[in-house]
Amino acid sequence: MLRVSPTVRGSGGEAPSPRRSPQGWGTHRLAQEESMAIVVIAETPGVTAADDEAIQQRLNLAAQPPAGALARLAGPIDGGWRVLSVWESPEAWETFRRERLEPALQQAGRPTPSFQVWPVHTMRMAPQAR
């Protein structure tokens, strides 16, 4: 389980409001003893917004969000579609990928994209996103 610390340090080392930095952004520093959160990036040529929506419906993401998923962003790229997702841990991502995503893609006749996985050290969220 991802644990985050709401403490934010200003330029002078003082601790401002625990949920907001001086710029208004909430900063969440990931605890080192916990599993590292990750961002997964998938780019798929030939996929459209309608294709992405169909896969989301097949996965039933609205009613059954994946365990460990923190955020999902998707949009067009030149000639295809990009999805960025933030996960509490690599294990949460791998479970979702193996048990839900790849079977849904296979059933829809879609290829499994290649995935880039990046570790996350800090997450910042604008106040209106909370």
Coordinates of C-alpha atoms in Angstrom, one line a residue:
M1 CA 0.0 0.0 0.0
L2 CA 1.3 3.4 -0.9
R3 CA 1.9 5.7 2.0
V4 CA 2.4 9.4 1.4
S5 CA 3.5 12.2 3.7
P6 CA 1.6 15.4 3.3
T7 CA 4.5 17.5 4.7
V8 CA 5.8 20.2 2.3
R9 CA 8.9 22.2 2.9
G10 CA 9.2 25.8 1.8
S11 CA 12.5 27.4 0.7
G12 CA 13.5 28.3 4.2
G13 CA 12.9 24.8 5.6
E14 CA 9.8 25.8 7.4
A15 CA 6.7 23.5 7.1
P16 CA 3.8 25.4 5.6
S17 CA 0.3 24.1 5.5
P18 CA 0.5 20.3 5.5
R19 CA -1.6 19.9 2.3
R20 CA -0.5 22.9 0.3
S21 CA 2.9 24.2 -0.8
P22 CA 3.4 28.0 -1.0
Q23 CA 2.4 27.8 -4.7
G24 CA -0.9 26.1 -3.9
W25 CA 0.1 22.6 -5.0
G26 CA -0.3 19.6 -2.6
T27 CA 2.9 17.6 -2.4
H28 CA 3.0 14.0 -1.5
R29 CA 6.4 12.6 -0.8
L30 CA 6.5 8.8 -1.0
A31 CA 7.7 7.0 2.1
Q32 CA 11.0 5.3 1.4
E33 CA 10.1 2.1 3.3
E34 CA 7.1 1.5 1.1
S35 CA 6.9 0.0 -2.3
M36 CA 7.7 2.7 -5.0
A37 CA 4.8 4.1 -6.9
I38 CA 5.1 4.0 -10.7
V39 CA 3.9 5.7 -13.8
V40 CA 3.1 3.4 -16.7
I41 CA 3.1 4.8 -20.2
A42 CA 1.5 3.0 -23.1
E43 CA 1.5 4.2 -26.7
T44 CA -0.6 2.3 -29.3
P45 CA -0.5 3.1 -33.0
G46 CA -3.9 3.2 -34.7
V47 CA -6.0 3.4 -31.5
T48 CA -8.6 6.1 -31.2
A49 CA -10.7 7.7 -28.4
A50 CA -13.5 5.3 -29.3
D51 CA -11.2 2.3 -29.1
D52 CA -10.0 3.5 -25.7
E53 CA -13.5 4.0 -24.4
A54 CA -14.5 0.5 -25.6
I55 CA -11.6 -1.1 -23.7
Q56 CA -12.5 0.9 -20.6
Q57 CA -16.0 -0.3 -20.8
R58 CA -14.8 -3.9 -21.3
L59 CA -12.6 -3.5 -18.2
N60 CA -15.6 -1.9 -16.3
L61 CA -13.2 0.7 -14.9
A62 CA -15.9 3.0 -13.7
A63 CA -17.6 0.3 -11.5
Q64 CA -14.6 -1.7 -10.7
P65 CA -11.5 0.5 -10.5
P66 CA -8.3 -1.6 -10.3
A67 CA -6.8 -2.1 -6.9
G68 CA -3.7 0.2 -6.5
A69 CA -4.6 2.5 -9.4
L70 CA -4.2 6.2 -8.5
A71 CA -4.7 8.0 -11.7
R72 CA -5.3 7.5 -15.5
L73 CA -4.8 10.0 -18.2
A74 CA -5.3 9.3 -21.9
G75 CA -5.2 11.2 -25.2
P76 CA -4.3 11.3 -28.8
I77 CA -0.7 11.2 -30.2
D78 CA 0.3 11.4 -33.8
G79 CA -1.2 8.2 -35.3
G80 CA -2.4 6.6 -32.1
W81 CA -3.3 6.9 -28.5
R82 CA -1.2 7.3 -25.2
V83 CA -2.3 6.2 -21.8
L84 CA -0.5 7.2 -18.6
S85 CA -1.4 5.6 -15.4
V86 CA -0.1 6.0 -11.8
W87 CA 0.0 3.0 -9.6
E88 CA 0.7 2.5 -5.9
S89 CA 3.3 -0.2 -6.7
P90 CA 4.7 -2.3 -9.5
E91 CA 2.9 -5.3 -8.0
A92 CA -0.5 -3.5 -8.3
W93 CA 0.2 -2.7 -12.0
E94 CA 1.4 -6.2 -12.8
T95 CA -1.7 -7.8 -11.3
F96 CA -4.0 -5.5 -13.3
R97 CA -2.0 -6.0 -16.5
R98 CA -1.9 -9.8 -16.2
E99 CA -5.4 -10.4 -14.8
R100 CA -7.6 -7.7 -16.5
L101 CA -5.9 -5.6 -19.2
E102 CA -4.2 -8.2 -21.4
P103 CA -7.2 -10.5 -21.4
A104 CA -9.5 -7.6 -22.3
L105 CA -7.2 -6.5 -25.1
Q106 CA -7.0 -10.0 -26.4
Q107 CA -10.8 -10.4 -26.4
A108 CA -11.1 -7.1 -28.3
G109 CA -8.6 -8.2 -30.9
R110 CA -6.2 -5.5 -29.9
P111 CA -2.5 -5.9 -29.6
T112 CA -0.8 -5.5 -26.2
P113 CA 1.2 -2.3 -26.3
S114 CA 4.7 -2.0 -25.0
F115 CA 4.8 -0.3 -21.6
Q116 CA 7.4 2.1 -20.2
V117 CA 7.5 2.1 -16.4
W118 CA 8.9 5.0 -14.4
P119 CA 9.4 5.2 -10.6
V120 CA 7.6 8.1 -8.9
H121 CA 9.3 10.0 -6.1
T122 CA 6.8 12.9 -5.6
M123 CA 3.2 13.6 -6.7
R124 CA 1.9 17.1 -6.9
M125 CA -1.8 17.7 -7.3
A126 CA -3.5 21.1 -7.8
P127 CA -6.0 22.0 -5.1
Q128 CA -8.9 21.7 -7.5
A129 CA -7.9 18.0 -8.2
R130 CA -8.4 17.0 -4.6

